Tab-separated table of C-alpha atoms in Angstrom:
chain	number	residue	atom	x	y	z
I	1	MET	CA	76.861	102.609	110.897
I	2	ARG	CA	78.621	102.892	114.211
I	3	ARG	CA	81.889	101.022	114.454
I	4	ALA	CA	83.219	99.634	117.727
I	5	ALA	CA	86.664	98.635	118.905
I	6	TRP	CA	86.813	95.011	120.004
I	7	LEU	CA	89.491	93.103	121.807
I	8	VAL	CA	91.517	91.044	119.360
I	9	LEU	CA	94.790	89.734	120.757
I	10	VAL	CA	97.446	88.270	118.494
I	11	LEU	CA	100.461	87.328	120.566
I	12	ALA	CA	103.022	87.649	117.811
I	13	GLY	CA	106.766	88.118	118.044
I	14	CYS	CA	108.003	91.474	116.733
I	15	PRO	CA	111.783	91.471	116.239
I	16	SER	CA	111.887	95.136	115.263
I	17	SER	CA	110.453	96.384	118.557
I	18	PHE	CA	112.446	97.089	121.682
I	19	TYR	CA	109.973	96.032	124.358
I	20	PRO	CA	110.376	93.361	127.023
I	21	ARG	CA	108.453	90.130	126.595
I	22	ARG	CA	105.229	90.095	128.593
I	23	GLU	CA	103.252	87.168	129.892
I	24	PRO	CA	100.512	86.109	127.438
I	25	VAL	CA	97.013	87.319	128.227
I	26	GLU	CA	94.189	84.807	128.006
I	27	PRO	CA	91.629	86.454	125.699
I	28	PRO	CA	87.862	86.134	126.057
I	29	ALA	CA	86.238	83.115	124.421
I	30	VAL	CA	84.080	85.453	122.288
I	31	PRO	CA	84.649	89.025	120.996
I	32	THR	CA	84.188	91.323	123.975
I	33	PRO	CA	83.773	95.130	123.949
I	34	ILE	CA	86.457	96.909	125.948
I	35	GLU	CA	84.661	98.574	128.835
I	36	GLY	CA	85.219	102.337	128.816
I	37	LEU	CA	86.650	102.475	125.291
I	38	ASN	CA	83.609	102.562	123.023
I	39	THR	CA	81.406	105.624	122.609
I	40	GLU	CA	78.364	106.684	120.591
I	41	TRP	CA	80.861	107.765	117.901
I	42	ASP	CA	83.067	105.619	115.657
I	43	ASP	CA	85.836	103.818	117.568
I	44	TYR	CA	87.784	101.290	115.521
I	45	ASN	CA	91.129	100.120	114.043
I	46	ALA	CA	92.405	99.252	117.513
I	47	ALA	CA	96.039	98.105	117.844
I	48	LYS	CA	98.086	97.131	120.880
I	49	PRO	CA	101.747	98.261	120.994
I	50	PRO	CA	103.990	95.268	121.827
I	51	GLY	CA	104.752	94.939	125.526
I	52	LEU	CA	102.588	97.892	126.563
I	53	ASP	CA	99.178	97.801	128.230
I	54	GLN	CA	97.818	100.402	125.830
I	55	ILE	CA	95.467	100.575	122.885
I	56	LEU	CA	95.915	102.872	119.876
I	57	TYR	CA	92.771	103.383	117.818
I	58	SER	CA	90.947	105.637	115.374
I	59	THR	CA	88.004	107.608	116.688
I	60	ASN	CA	85.929	110.657	115.800
I	61	ARG	CA	84.794	111.189	119.389
I	62	GLY	CA	86.874	114.361	119.707
I	63	SER	CA	85.101	115.999	116.771
I	64	GLN	CA	81.733	114.384	117.556
I	65	GLY	CA	81.593	112.378	114.357
I	66	LYS	CA	83.344	114.748	111.950
I	67	GLN	CA	86.843	113.338	111.396
I	68	LEU	CA	88.852	110.400	112.672
I	69	ASP	CA	91.975	110.979	114.757
I	70	VAL	CA	94.351	108.659	116.597
I	71	TRP	CA	93.746	108.273	120.328
I	72	ILE	CA	95.466	106.225	123.020
I	73	THR	CA	94.433	104.790	126.372
I	74	SER	CA	95.750	102.398	129.010
I	75	VAL	CA	93.855	99.138	129.347
I	76	GLN	CA	93.652	96.055	131.513
I	77	LEU	CA	93.456	93.070	129.187
I	78	SER	CA	91.748	90.055	130.694
I	79	GLN	CA	88.555	88.034	130.379
I	80	GLN	CA	86.810	91.342	131.107
I	81	PRO	CA	89.004	93.961	129.380
I	82	HIS	CA	88.513	97.531	130.519
I	83	VAL	CA	90.068	100.978	130.287
I	84	VAL	CA	92.185	102.013	133.281
I	85	GLY	CA	93.368	105.372	131.939
I	86	GLU	CA	91.579	108.376	130.490
I	87	PRO	CA	91.448	108.123	126.653
I	88	ARG	CA	93.306	111.025	125.066
I	89	PRO	CA	94.489	112.204	121.634
I	90	TYR	CA	97.823	110.680	120.591
I	91	ALA	CA	100.203	113.422	119.389
I	92	PRO	CA	97.460	115.882	118.277
I	93	GLU	CA	100.013	117.907	116.294
I	94	LEU	CA	100.352	114.955	113.912
I	95	MET	CA	96.649	114.969	113.060
I	96	SER	CA	94.918	116.872	110.247
I	97	PRO	CA	91.397	118.069	109.327
I	98	ASP	CA	91.046	114.803	107.377
I	99	ASP	CA	90.669	111.259	108.657
I	100	GLU	CA	93.570	109.399	110.262
I	101	ARG	CA	92.976	105.686	110.640
I	102	GLY	CA	94.681	102.326	111.084
I	103	PRO	CA	97.230	103.407	113.758
I	104	LEU	CA	100.167	101.091	114.376
I	105	GLU	CA	103.239	101.589	116.539
I	106	MET	CA	106.543	100.462	115.040
I	107	SER	CA	110.198	101.267	115.712
I	108	VAL	CA	111.846	104.383	114.308
I	109	VAL	CA	114.760	102.201	113.154
I	110	ASP	CA	112.341	100.421	110.821
I	111	PHE	CA	112.430	103.653	108.797
I	112	THR	CA	115.683	105.498	109.464
I	113	ASN	CA	118.983	105.488	111.355
I	114	GLU	CA	118.945	109.249	111.812
I	115	SER	CA	116.417	109.628	114.645
I	116	MET	CA	117.288	107.448	117.627
I	117	ASN	CA	115.895	109.597	120.448
I	118	ASN	CA	112.667	107.648	120.690
I	119	GLY	CA	112.174	104.025	119.679
I	120	ALA	CA	108.507	104.442	118.728
I	121	ALA	CA	107.084	105.574	115.400
I	122	LEU	CA	103.409	106.014	114.547
I	123	VAL	CA	102.245	104.447	111.274
I	124	PHE	CA	98.831	105.517	109.986
I	125	THR	CA	96.612	106.139	106.959
I	126	SER	CA	95.405	109.620	106.043
I	127	ALA	CA	93.676	111.492	103.221
I	128	ARG	CA	95.385	114.759	104.226
I	129	SER	CA	96.382	117.328	101.636
I	130	GLY	CA	99.794	116.957	100.024
I	131	GLY	CA	99.411	113.235	99.392
I	132	ALA	CA	99.396	111.287	96.155
I	133	GLY	CA	95.619	111.179	96.128
I	134	GLY	CA	92.960	109.475	98.212
I	135	LEU	CA	94.244	107.598	101.243
I	136	ASP	CA	98.019	107.465	101.671
I	137	LEU	CA	100.377	105.714	104.088
I	138	TYR	CA	102.447	107.740	106.576
I	139	TRP	CA	104.886	107.201	109.405
I	140	ALA	CA	105.707	109.803	112.026
I	141	GLU	CA	108.414	110.511	114.547
I	142	THR	CA	106.884	111.693	117.803
I	143	TYR	CA	109.966	112.898	119.729
I	144	PRO	CA	111.605	115.332	120.216
I	145	ALA	CA	109.636	117.215	117.542
I	146	PRO	CA	106.800	115.546	115.612
I	147	VAL	CA	107.670	114.955	111.955
I	148	VAL	CA	105.366	113.267	109.443
I	149	HIS	CA	106.722	111.329	106.456
I	150	ARG	CA	104.652	109.963	103.589
I	151	LEU	CA	105.620	106.484	102.396
I	152	GLU	CA	105.843	107.706	98.816
I	153	HIS	CA	106.860	104.381	97.302
I	154	LEU	CA	103.743	102.666	98.654
I	155	SER	CA	101.369	105.473	97.719
I	156	SER	CA	99.477	105.813	94.444
I	157	LEU	CA	96.724	107.947	92.922
I	158	ALA	CA	94.285	105.428	94.419
I	159	ASN	CA	93.649	104.565	98.090
I	160	ASP	CA	96.510	102.832	99.937
I	161	ALA	CA	95.924	101.952	103.569
I	162	TYR	CA	96.480	99.748	106.629
I	163	LEU	CA	100.179	98.939	106.651
I	164	THR	CA	101.185	95.943	108.769
I	165	THR	CA	104.244	95.712	110.980
I	166	LYS	CA	107.233	94.456	109.010
I	167	PHE	CA	108.065	90.751	109.018
I	168	GLY	CA	110.328	88.324	107.212
I	169	GLU	CA	114.141	88.436	107.098
I	170	VAL	CA	115.907	91.299	108.873
I	171	THR	CA	117.613	92.509	105.692
I	172	ARG	CA	114.664	91.636	103.414
I	173	PRO	CA	111.637	92.918	105.343
I	174	ARG	CA	108.100	92.600	104.040
I	175	VAL	CA	104.840	94.405	104.773
I	176	LEU	CA	101.238	93.986	103.701
I	177	PHE	CA	98.783	96.757	102.926
I	178	ALA	CA	95.427	97.301	101.235
I	179	SER	CA	94.906	99.220	97.984
I	180	ASP	CA	92.205	99.785	95.371
I	181	ARG	CA	94.732	100.798	92.697
I	182	THR	CA	93.353	98.264	90.203
I	183	GLY	CA	89.978	100.017	90.250
I	184	THR	CA	88.074	96.866	91.260
I	185	GLY	CA	87.872	97.413	95.026
I	186	TYR	CA	90.402	96.850	97.785
I	187	ASP	CA	92.943	94.042	97.455
I	188	ILE	CA	95.863	92.914	99.614
I	189	TYR	CA	99.358	93.877	98.447
I	190	GLU	CA	102.824	92.872	99.566
I	191	ALA	CA	105.994	94.979	99.454
I	192	LEU	CA	109.516	93.539	99.794
I	193	TRP	CA	112.753	95.471	100.465
I	194	ASP	CA	116.446	94.639	100.179
I	195	SER	CA	117.293	96.843	103.156
I	196	TYR	CA	116.835	97.133	106.915
I	197	GLN	CA	114.466	100.081	106.518
I	198	ILE	CA	111.166	100.240	104.650
I	199	SER	CA	111.104	103.973	103.890
I	200	GLY	CA	112.910	103.696	100.550
I	201	PRO	CA	111.869	102.095	97.237
I	202	PRO	CA	110.881	98.431	97.643
I	203	LEU	CA	112.191	95.700	95.370
I	204	ILE	CA	108.695	94.409	94.689
I	205	VAL	CA	105.122	95.617	95.180
I	206	LYS	CA	102.575	93.034	94.084
I	207	LYS	CA	98.975	92.051	94.642
I	208	LEU	CA	98.529	88.819	96.573
I	209	ASP	CA	95.928	86.931	94.580
I	210	ALA	CA	95.572	84.281	97.299
I	211	LEU	CA	94.369	86.946	99.778
I	212	SER	CA	92.379	89.062	97.326
I	213	SER	CA	88.953	88.505	95.807
I	214	SER	CA	86.254	90.215	93.763
I	215	ALA	CA	85.014	91.765	97.016
I	216	ASP	CA	86.843	94.336	99.173
I	217	ASP	CA	89.797	92.843	101.078
I	218	SER	CA	91.324	95.272	103.528
I	219	ALA	CA	93.098	95.802	106.870
I	220	PRO	CA	95.590	92.867	106.761
I	221	PHE	CA	97.535	91.810	109.857
I	222	ALA	CA	100.826	89.910	109.876
I	223	ALA	CA	101.024	87.326	112.668
I	224	SER	CA	103.620	84.757	113.643
I	225	ARG	CA	103.231	81.279	112.147
I	226	SER	CA	103.209	79.903	115.701
I	227	ASP	CA	99.982	81.799	116.399
I	228	ALA	CA	98.089	79.833	113.782
């Protein structure tokens, strides 16, 4: 079944990102395809970096349906959203022969103090070789030289995917992600750290029963309470 990227705008504050505040965009009254973004192939998992008129998304257009990679394009978000730049692969050297999905742009300082040359880090899900098994969670530096890091403490022998941007207290950040580690389908999990960064071992990793069910529950998104 063909998947399509749709415009979903959540105007949430992101304290860990170093982007200027932009004027809110009035979204369409109903889900609206982004003109120039969708193809006959799978285009989905779209995410908008804070403060930037860009869309990151997973697509297999480059391989004509074979494997998903992360692409990026510039967009004009309005009542009639449309692409204003040529879609292109995002950091191709970070991709693999396996699927990469669920792209999200976070700050490098969310993960480490050692690499301060570029404020942006790519977070994604991949089934590439060298992982714990199945889908695993990764973050990647993109400048000056691309480096990929697996989030080992959030990965298991099962499938772990779709990390959210961090939220909560600055020194006790939290994230949500999806996992089928119980063997009963995907559920929503929460991880909590006692640290500024989320690359080390978390204090707690637990399933959120209130957000999980007997069906598959996946691809969580953390939004500001004021957006509700």
